[in-house]
Amino acid sequence: MKGPIAALLCLSLLFSANTVSAQFVKTKDLEKMKKRTRVLVVKEKPDKKILKQLARTSSEMANAYKQAIKQLNQDFPEAVRQFWTANGSATIEVRTEKEIEKIRKKNDRTSIVLDCQSLHVKGVKSKYSKFTRTYTSSLVWQKDSKDLSVPVINMTFIENDVQYPFYIQNMSDKFPDFIDLAVGLRLATFVFNEQLEGRSSTVLQKEIKHNAVLMKGKTLVLCKEWLDEAFETAIAKKDYPFPIRYVSLGELESLIRKDVFDSTVVAYVPAGVFSTFDRNAPSMEVHVPVVFDPVNGMPLCHSDISDEMFQAWGFSLIPRMGKTVVGFKKIRNEDIRNFAKSINEGEEIDITQSIK
């Protein structure tokens, strides 16, 4: 699935600063999705260009790339079977792009297609164009600092143009693993279920702060590999009033695969590509550490936005920033402090008033 998909795409997550993923999916599309009886998971194949580039460096790197694709083809359908609940009665099938193309030609309207791609931003050089466009392309194996990109799950209807997914779910800023896929699918289905109940994106956004109170008494799970180099566990213990559990990346994956969390919430660092309507084509890669309920994907709170990031969302810095990365790519002590602060602030909100 390649091609332009949107003139403006912010964090495709419910808890983003100013824009929520629910804004990028229409209610009529959700209703249509619920009636589909098949979910087709695209089987990825190694990109010949990437393989050629890696082979020039070493055969080991080329083999590692092929192994990563093989693992993705195992993890993706497994995660969909375990965590896709948007239309639970649908069958899950793994198909190649050629097989899916044949189904498209038959005008078979029983299916939706889930595909992993890389989302990146390109400037449109035409003097008549005022827009920066976002594109999806084959998954990036080695990150290119000159081309901001993040892995996403594209969701399209089998009969529609592949360039225009009805929903896009961002993951983290690396080649997707089982954790990314599981978190992304949980978040997406949570948004779908909430919106189908008639809850507007504005209501969902306002409830996020209040939902931080649901962290009370729960163990905060932190992945050691995701912690900032200057992170201090003693300070985190003082800042967060409930238990903190530190796990390795492998332990976190095992926890998610077993789907047994024992009253825990998980901190995660998603990524998003932000493009603007500026003709100079500035763009940003945005990261905000968040806490979510791993059982249903409910976003509970996110770290406070820094002054730099706030100004970026407010467009005041965009002309000067150009392509850059903002936000926090690792979890810091400040984030733990902000998570705890959100719990107290959430208690003070009258939810019946906040969602009007």
Short mmCIF file of C-alpha atoms in Angstrom, two decimals:
data_model
loop_
_atom_site.label_atom_id
_atom_site.label_comp_id
_atom_site.label_asym_id
_atom_site.label_seq_id
_atom_site.Cartn_x
_atom_site.Cartn_y
_atom_site.Cartn_z
CA MET A 1 0.00 0.00 0.00
CA LYS A 2 1.82 3.04 -1.21
CA GLY A 3 0.82 6.60 -1.96
CA PRO A 4 -0.39 9.86 -0.37
CA ILE A 5 -2.89 9.34 2.43
CA ALA A 6 -3.49 12.68 4.13
CA ALA A 7 -2.60 16.35 4.01
CA LEU A 8 -2.44 16.51 7.78
CA LEU A 9 -1.73 13.58 10.09
CA CYS A 10 -0.82 14.17 13.70
CA LEU A 11 -0.35 11.50 16.35
CA SER A 12 -2.70 8.75 15.32
CA LEU A 13 -3.40 7.93 18.95
CA LEU A 14 -6.34 8.80 21.14
CA PHE A 15 -4.22 10.68 23.65
CA SER A 16 -2.32 13.03 21.34
CA ALA A 17 -1.89 16.69 22.20
CA ASN A 18 -4.38 18.36 19.91
CA THR A 19 -5.59 15.73 17.46
CA VAL A 20 -7.05 12.31 18.07
CA SER A 21 -7.22 9.26 15.89
CA ALA A 22 -11.01 9.24 16.13
CA GLN A 23 -10.94 12.31 13.89
CA PHE A 24 -9.51 10.21 11.09
CA VAL A 25 -12.19 7.54 10.99
CA LYS A 26 -15.78 8.11 9.94
CA THR A 27 -18.67 6.58 11.85
CA LYS A 28 -20.09 5.15 8.62
CA ASP A 29 -16.75 3.40 8.03
CA LEU A 30 -16.83 1.91 11.51
CA GLU A 31 -20.35 0.64 10.95
CA LYS A 32 -19.23 -0.90 7.67
CA MET A 33 -16.18 -2.46 9.31
CA LYS A 34 -18.31 -4.16 11.98
CA LYS A 35 -20.19 -6.04 9.25
CA ARG A 36 -17.11 -7.45 7.54
CA THR A 37 -16.61 -11.20 7.94
CA ARG A 38 -12.91 -11.46 7.03
CA VAL A 39 -9.75 -9.71 8.19
CA LEU A 40 -6.92 -10.14 5.67
CA VAL A 41 -3.45 -9.70 7.16
CA VAL A 42 -0.90 -8.87 4.50
CA LYS A 43 2.13 -11.15 4.42
CA GLU A 44 5.23 -8.98 4.22
CA LYS A 45 8.13 -9.86 1.95
CA PRO A 46 11.70 -8.54 2.07
CA ASP A 47 12.15 -5.37 0.04
CA LYS A 48 14.66 -6.06 -2.77
CA LYS A 49 16.18 -2.58 -2.53
CA ILE A 50 16.76 -2.89 1.21
CA LEU A 51 18.21 -6.38 0.79
CA LYS A 52 20.61 -5.14 -1.89
CA GLN A 53 21.77 -2.24 0.28
CA LEU A 54 22.32 -4.47 3.32
CA ALA A 55 24.13 -7.12 1.31
CA ARG A 56 26.70 -4.52 0.30
CA THR A 57 27.57 -4.08 3.96
CA SER A 58 27.40 -7.67 5.16
CA SER A 59 25.50 -10.88 4.61
CA GLU A 60 24.75 -10.94 8.37
CA MET A 61 22.75 -7.71 8.12
CA ALA A 62 20.83 -8.98 5.11
CA ASN A 63 20.02 -12.20 6.96
CA ALA A 64 18.95 -10.26 10.06
CA TYR A 65 16.55 -8.23 7.91
CA LYS A 66 15.06 -11.38 6.35
CA GLN A 67 14.69 -12.92 9.80
CA ALA A 68 12.90 -9.77 11.04
CA ILE A 69 10.42 -10.01 8.16
CA LYS A 70 9.88 -13.68 8.95
CA GLN A 71 9.22 -12.85 12.62
CA LEU A 72 6.84 -10.05 11.64
CA ASN A 73 4.85 -12.47 9.48
CA GLN A 74 4.52 -14.71 12.52
CA ASP A 75 3.76 -11.95 15.05
CA PHE A 76 1.31 -9.84 13.04
CA PRO A 77 -1.45 -12.43 12.47
CA GLU A 78 -0.92 -13.80 15.97
CA ALA A 79 -1.44 -10.34 17.47
CA VAL A 80 -4.51 -9.75 15.29
CA ARG A 81 -6.07 -13.05 16.41
CA GLN A 82 -5.41 -12.21 20.05
CA PHE A 83 -6.19 -8.49 20.23
CA TRP A 84 -8.47 -7.54 17.32
CA THR A 85 -11.94 -7.28 18.85
CA ALA A 86 -13.56 -4.70 16.58
CA ASN A 87 -15.53 -7.42 14.77
CA GLY A 88 -14.82 -10.51 16.81
CA SER A 89 -16.76 -12.92 14.59
CA ALA A 90 -14.55 -12.25 11.56
CA THR A 91 -12.09 -14.89 10.37
CA ILE A 92 -8.40 -13.95 10.26
CA GLU A 93 -6.53 -14.91 7.09
CA VAL A 94 -2.93 -14.29 6.01
CA ARG A 95 -2.62 -13.40 2.33
CA THR A 96 0.11 -12.14 0.01
CA GLU A 97 -0.33 -8.86 -1.83
CA LYS A 98 -0.91 -10.77 -5.09
CA GLU A 99 -3.66 -12.86 -3.49
CA ILE A 100 -5.31 -9.77 -2.07
CA GLU A 101 -5.16 -8.08 -5.45
CA LYS A 102 -7.12 -10.97 -6.97
CA ILE A 103 -9.76 -10.61 -4.26
CA ARG A 104 -9.96 -6.88 -5.02
CA LYS A 105 -10.61 -7.58 -8.71
CA LYS A 106 -13.54 -9.82 -7.75
CA ASN A 107 -15.08 -6.83 -5.92
CA ASP A 108 -15.43 -8.98 -2.82
CA ARG A 109 -16.79 -6.66 -0.11
CA THR A 110 -16.59 -9.05 2.80
CA SER A 111 -13.09 -8.09 3.90
CA ILE A 112 -10.90 -5.46 5.48
CA VAL A 113 -7.12 -5.47 5.02
CA LEU A 114 -4.50 -4.88 7.74
CA ASP A 115 -1.02 -4.02 6.53
CA CYS A 116 2.20 -2.81 8.22
CA GLN A 117 3.88 0.11 6.49
CA SER A 118 6.18 3.04 7.24
CA LEU A 119 4.60 6.47 7.41
CA HIS A 120 6.81 9.34 6.36
CA VAL A 121 6.54 12.94 5.22
CA LYS A 122 7.56 14.36 1.88
CA GLY A 123 7.36 17.89 0.59
CA VAL A 124 5.39 18.44 -2.59
CA LYS A 125 7.67 20.51 -4.79
CA SER A 126 5.05 21.81 -7.19
CA LYS A 127 4.81 25.59 -6.97
CA TYR A 128 1.05 25.22 -7.08
CA SER A 129 0.96 22.99 -4.03
CA LYS A 130 0.50 24.38 -0.52
CA PHE A 131 0.62 21.07 1.25
CA THR A 132 3.04 18.67 2.81
CA ARG A 133 1.85 15.13 2.19
CA THR A 134 2.23 11.98 4.23
CA TYR A 135 2.99 8.69 2.51
CA THR A 136 3.14 5.02 3.35
CA SER A 137 5.79 2.75 1.89
CA SER A 138 7.56 -0.51 2.63
CA LEU A 139 8.69 -0.88 6.22
CA VAL A 140 11.91 0.93 6.99
CA TRP A 141 14.58 -1.41 8.36
CA GLN A 142 17.32 1.10 9.18
CA LYS A 143 16.05 4.50 10.16
CA ASP A 144 17.03 7.31 7.82
CA SER A 145 17.64 10.54 9.73
CA LYS A 146 16.84 12.54 6.60
CA ASP A 147 13.38 11.03 6.23
CA LEU A 148 11.17 11.02 9.33
CA SER A 149 9.11 7.87 9.48
CA VAL A 150 7.28 5.62 11.93
CA PRO A 151 5.72 2.17 11.50
CA VAL A 152 1.93 2.09 11.25
CA ILE A 153 -0.89 -0.40 10.81
CA ASN A 154 -2.96 0.60 7.77
CA MET A 155 -6.60 -0.50 7.69
CA THR A 156 -8.44 -0.45 4.36
CA PHE A 157 -11.61 -1.85 2.86
CA ILE A 158 -10.94 -4.44 0.19
CA GLU A 159 -12.92 -2.50 -2.43
CA ASN A 160 -11.34 0.90 -1.79
CA ASP A 161 -8.24 2.60 -3.15
CA VAL A 162 -5.23 1.30 -1.19
CA GLN A 163 -3.88 4.86 -0.98
CA TYR A 164 -6.64 5.87 1.41
CA PRO A 165 -6.94 3.70 4.55
CA PHE A 166 -9.99 4.34 6.70
CA TYR A 167 -7.73 4.23 9.77
CA ILE A 168 -4.02 4.41 10.56
CA GLN A 169 -2.53 3.33 13.89
CA ASN A 170 0.95 4.54 14.80
CA MET A 171 3.38 2.35 16.71
CA SER A 172 6.87 3.16 18.05
CA ASP A 173 9.86 4.47 16.14
CA LYS A 174 11.42 1.13 15.29
CA PHE A 175 10.71 -1.91 13.17
CA PRO A 176 7.46 -3.23 14.75
CA ASP A 177 7.68 -6.14 17.19
CA PHE A 178 4.92 -8.09 18.94
CA ILE A 179 4.60 -5.43 21.67
CA ASP A 180 4.04 -2.65 19.13
CA LEU A 181 1.47 -4.67 17.23
CA ALA A 182 -0.41 -5.65 20.39
CA VAL A 183 -0.47 -2.11 21.76
CA GLY A 184 -1.51 -0.66 18.41
CA LEU A 185 -4.37 -3.10 17.96
CA ARG A 186 -5.58 -2.57 21.55
CA LEU A 187 -5.60 1.19 21.07
CA ALA A 188 -7.35 1.03 17.71
CA THR A 189 -10.13 -1.28 18.85
CA PHE A 190 -10.64 0.82 21.98
CA VAL A 191 -11.17 3.91 19.81
CA PHE A 192 -13.50 2.01 17.49
CA ASN A 193 -15.64 0.65 20.32
CA GLU A 194 -15.87 4.00 22.06
CA GLN A 195 -16.76 5.91 18.92
CA LEU A 196 -19.39 3.37 17.90
CA GLU A 197 -21.12 4.10 21.18
CA GLY A 198 -21.61 7.65 19.95
CA ARG A 199 -18.82 9.30 21.92
CA SER A 200 -17.26 12.17 20.04
CA SER A 201 -13.52 12.73 19.80
CA THR A 202 -13.91 15.85 21.95
CA VAL A 203 -15.57 13.84 24.72
CA LEU A 204 -12.90 11.15 24.56
CA GLN A 205 -10.15 13.74 24.71
CA LYS A 206 -11.67 15.42 27.77
CA GLU A 207 -12.09 12.11 29.57
CA ILE A 208 -8.43 11.17 29.24
CA LYS A 209 -7.33 13.41 32.09
CA HIS A 210 -10.09 12.07 34.31
CA ASN A 211 -9.20 8.48 33.41
CA ALA A 212 -5.82 8.91 35.11
CA VAL A 213 -7.62 8.24 38.40
CA LEU A 214 -8.03 4.66 37.20
CA MET A 215 -4.28 4.25 37.77
CA LYS A 216 -4.83 4.54 41.52
CA GLY A 217 -3.54 1.47 43.31
CA LYS A 218 -2.26 -0.14 40.12
CA THR A 219 1.30 -1.20 39.48
CA LEU A 220 3.08 0.88 36.85
CA VAL A 221 5.07 -1.40 34.53
CA LEU A 222 8.24 0.18 33.14
CA CYS A 223 10.46 -1.47 30.55
CA LYS A 224 14.12 -1.02 31.50
CA GLU A 225 15.19 -0.64 27.88
CA TRP A 226 12.77 2.28 27.46
CA LEU A 227 14.13 4.32 30.37
CA ASP A 228 16.20 7.45 29.89
CA GLU A 229 19.90 7.06 30.66
CA ALA A 230 19.56 9.50 33.59
CA PHE A 231 16.50 7.75 35.05
CA GLU A 232 16.72 7.12 38.81
CA THR A 233 14.54 4.44 40.39
CA ALA A 234 14.78 6.01 43.87
CA ILE A 235 13.29 9.26 42.58
CA ALA A 236 10.56 7.42 40.67
CA LYS A 237 9.60 5.57 43.85
CA LYS A 238 9.16 8.90 45.65
CA ASP A 239 7.20 10.46 42.78
CA TYR A 240 4.79 7.62 42.07
CA PRO A 241 2.63 6.68 45.11
CA PHE A 242 1.93 3.11 43.98
CA PRO A 243 4.13 0.11 43.13
CA ILE A 244 6.45 0.23 40.12
CA ARG A 245 7.52 -2.97 38.40
CA TYR A 246 10.64 -2.92 36.22
CA VAL A 247 10.80 -5.53 33.48
CA SER A 248 13.08 -6.34 30.58
CA LEU A 249 11.82 -6.08 27.01
CA GLY A 250 11.54 -9.86 26.88
CA GLU A 251 9.57 -9.96 30.13
CA LEU A 252 7.21 -7.27 28.87
CA GLU A 253 6.59 -9.20 25.66
CA SER A 254 5.90 -12.35 27.68
CA LEU A 255 3.47 -10.41 29.88
CA ILE A 256 1.60 -9.09 26.85
CA ARG A 257 1.54 -12.46 25.08
CA LYS A 258 0.05 -14.13 28.16
CA ASP A 259 -2.44 -11.25 28.44
CA VAL A 260 -2.44 -11.50 32.24
CA PHE A 261 -1.54 -8.23 33.93
CA ASP A 262 -2.65 -8.52 37.56
CA SER A 263 -3.86 -4.95 38.05
CA THR A 264 -1.07 -3.21 36.16
CA VAL A 265 -0.82 -0.31 33.75
CA VAL A 266 1.97 0.06 31.19
CA ALA A 267 4.01 3.08 30.12
CA TYR A 268 4.73 3.21 26.40
CA VAL A 269 6.39 5.68 24.02
CA PRO A 270 4.46 5.91 20.74
CA ALA A 271 5.58 8.00 17.79
CA GLY A 272 3.77 10.12 15.26
CA VAL A 273 4.62 12.05 12.14
CA PHE A 274 3.30 15.59 12.07
CA SER A 275 3.04 17.52 8.82
CA THR A 276 1.70 21.00 8.19
CA PHE A 277 0.11 23.07 5.45
CA ASP A 278 3.26 25.16 5.16
CA ARG A 279 4.53 25.27 1.57
CA ASN A 280 8.12 24.94 2.88
CA ALA A 281 7.22 21.41 3.97
CA PRO A 282 8.41 21.40 7.58
CA SER A 283 7.58 18.25 9.48
CA MET A 284 8.18 16.69 12.86
CA GLU A 285 8.38 13.30 14.48
CA VAL A 286 6.50 13.51 17.77
CA HIS A 287 6.95 11.31 20.86
CA VAL A 288 4.91 11.50 24.09
CA PRO A 289 5.25 8.83 26.82
CA VAL A 290 1.81 7.55 27.78
CA VAL A 291 0.15 5.18 30.24
CA PHE A 292 -2.49 2.76 29.05
CA ASP A 293 -4.57 -0.08 30.43
CA PRO A 294 -3.21 -3.15 28.59
CA VAL A 295 -6.43 -5.11 29.09
CA ASN A 296 -8.60 -2.92 26.86
CA GLY A 297 -6.21 -0.36 25.39
CA MET A 298 -7.78 2.51 27.31
CA PRO A 299 -5.39 5.48 27.39
CA LEU A 300 -5.20 6.78 30.95
CA CYS A 301 -2.85 9.75 30.72
CA HIS A 302 0.17 11.13 28.91
CA SER A 303 3.21 13.07 30.04
CA ASP A 304 2.88 16.84 30.15
CA ILE A 305 3.90 18.55 26.92
CA SER A 306 7.11 20.56 27.06
CA ASP A 307 7.14 24.24 26.12
CA GLU A 308 8.97 23.39 22.91
CA MET A 309 6.42 20.79 21.95
CA PHE A 310 3.47 22.97 22.89
CA GLN A 311 4.78 25.73 20.67
CA ALA A 312 5.28 23.24 17.88
CA TRP A 313 1.66 22.10 18.09
CA GLY A 314 0.69 25.77 18.20
CA PHE A 315 2.57 26.34 14.92
CA SER A 316 4.66 29.20 16.34
CA LEU A 317 7.93 27.29 15.92
CA ILE A 318 7.12 25.38 12.76
CA PRO A 319 8.63 27.79 10.20
CA ARG A 320 11.97 27.58 12.01
CA MET A 321 11.99 23.93 13.03
CA GLY A 322 11.92 22.17 9.70
CA LYS A 323 12.35 18.41 9.92
CA THR A 324 13.12 17.48 13.50
CA VAL A 325 12.11 15.27 16.40
CA VAL A 326 10.24 16.66 19.40
CA GLY A 327 8.97 15.09 22.57
CA PHE A 328 10.63 12.41 24.64
CA LYS A 329 11.83 9.20 22.99
CA LYS A 330 12.51 7.58 26.37
CA ILE A 331 10.73 7.63 29.71
CA ARG A 332 12.20 10.13 32.17
CA ASN A 333 11.70 10.82 35.87
CA GLU A 334 9.70 13.89 34.84
CA ASP A 335 7.24 11.65 33.05
CA ILE A 336 6.67 9.52 36.15
CA ARG A 337 6.09 12.71 38.11
CA ASN A 338 3.59 13.90 35.52
CA PHE A 339 1.76 10.55 35.55
CA ALA A 340 1.31 10.86 39.32
CA LYS A 341 0.23 14.48 38.95
CA SER A 342 -2.41 13.46 36.42
CA ILE A 343 -3.98 11.09 38.98
CA ASN A 344 -4.49 13.95 41.45
CA GLU A 345 -5.73 16.34 38.78
CA GLY A 346 -8.13 13.73 37.48
CA GLU A 347 -9.68 13.39 40.94
CA GLU A 348 -10.49 17.08 40.93
CA ILE A 349 -12.43 16.95 37.66
CA ASP A 350 -16.22 16.63 37.71
CA ILE A 351 -16.55 14.25 34.79
CA THR A 352 -20.23 15.06 34.28
CA GLN A 353 -19.25 18.68 33.67
CA SER A 354 -16.05 18.03 31.73
CA ILE A 355 -17.69 16.11 28.91
CA LYS A 356 -20.45 18.61 28.14
#
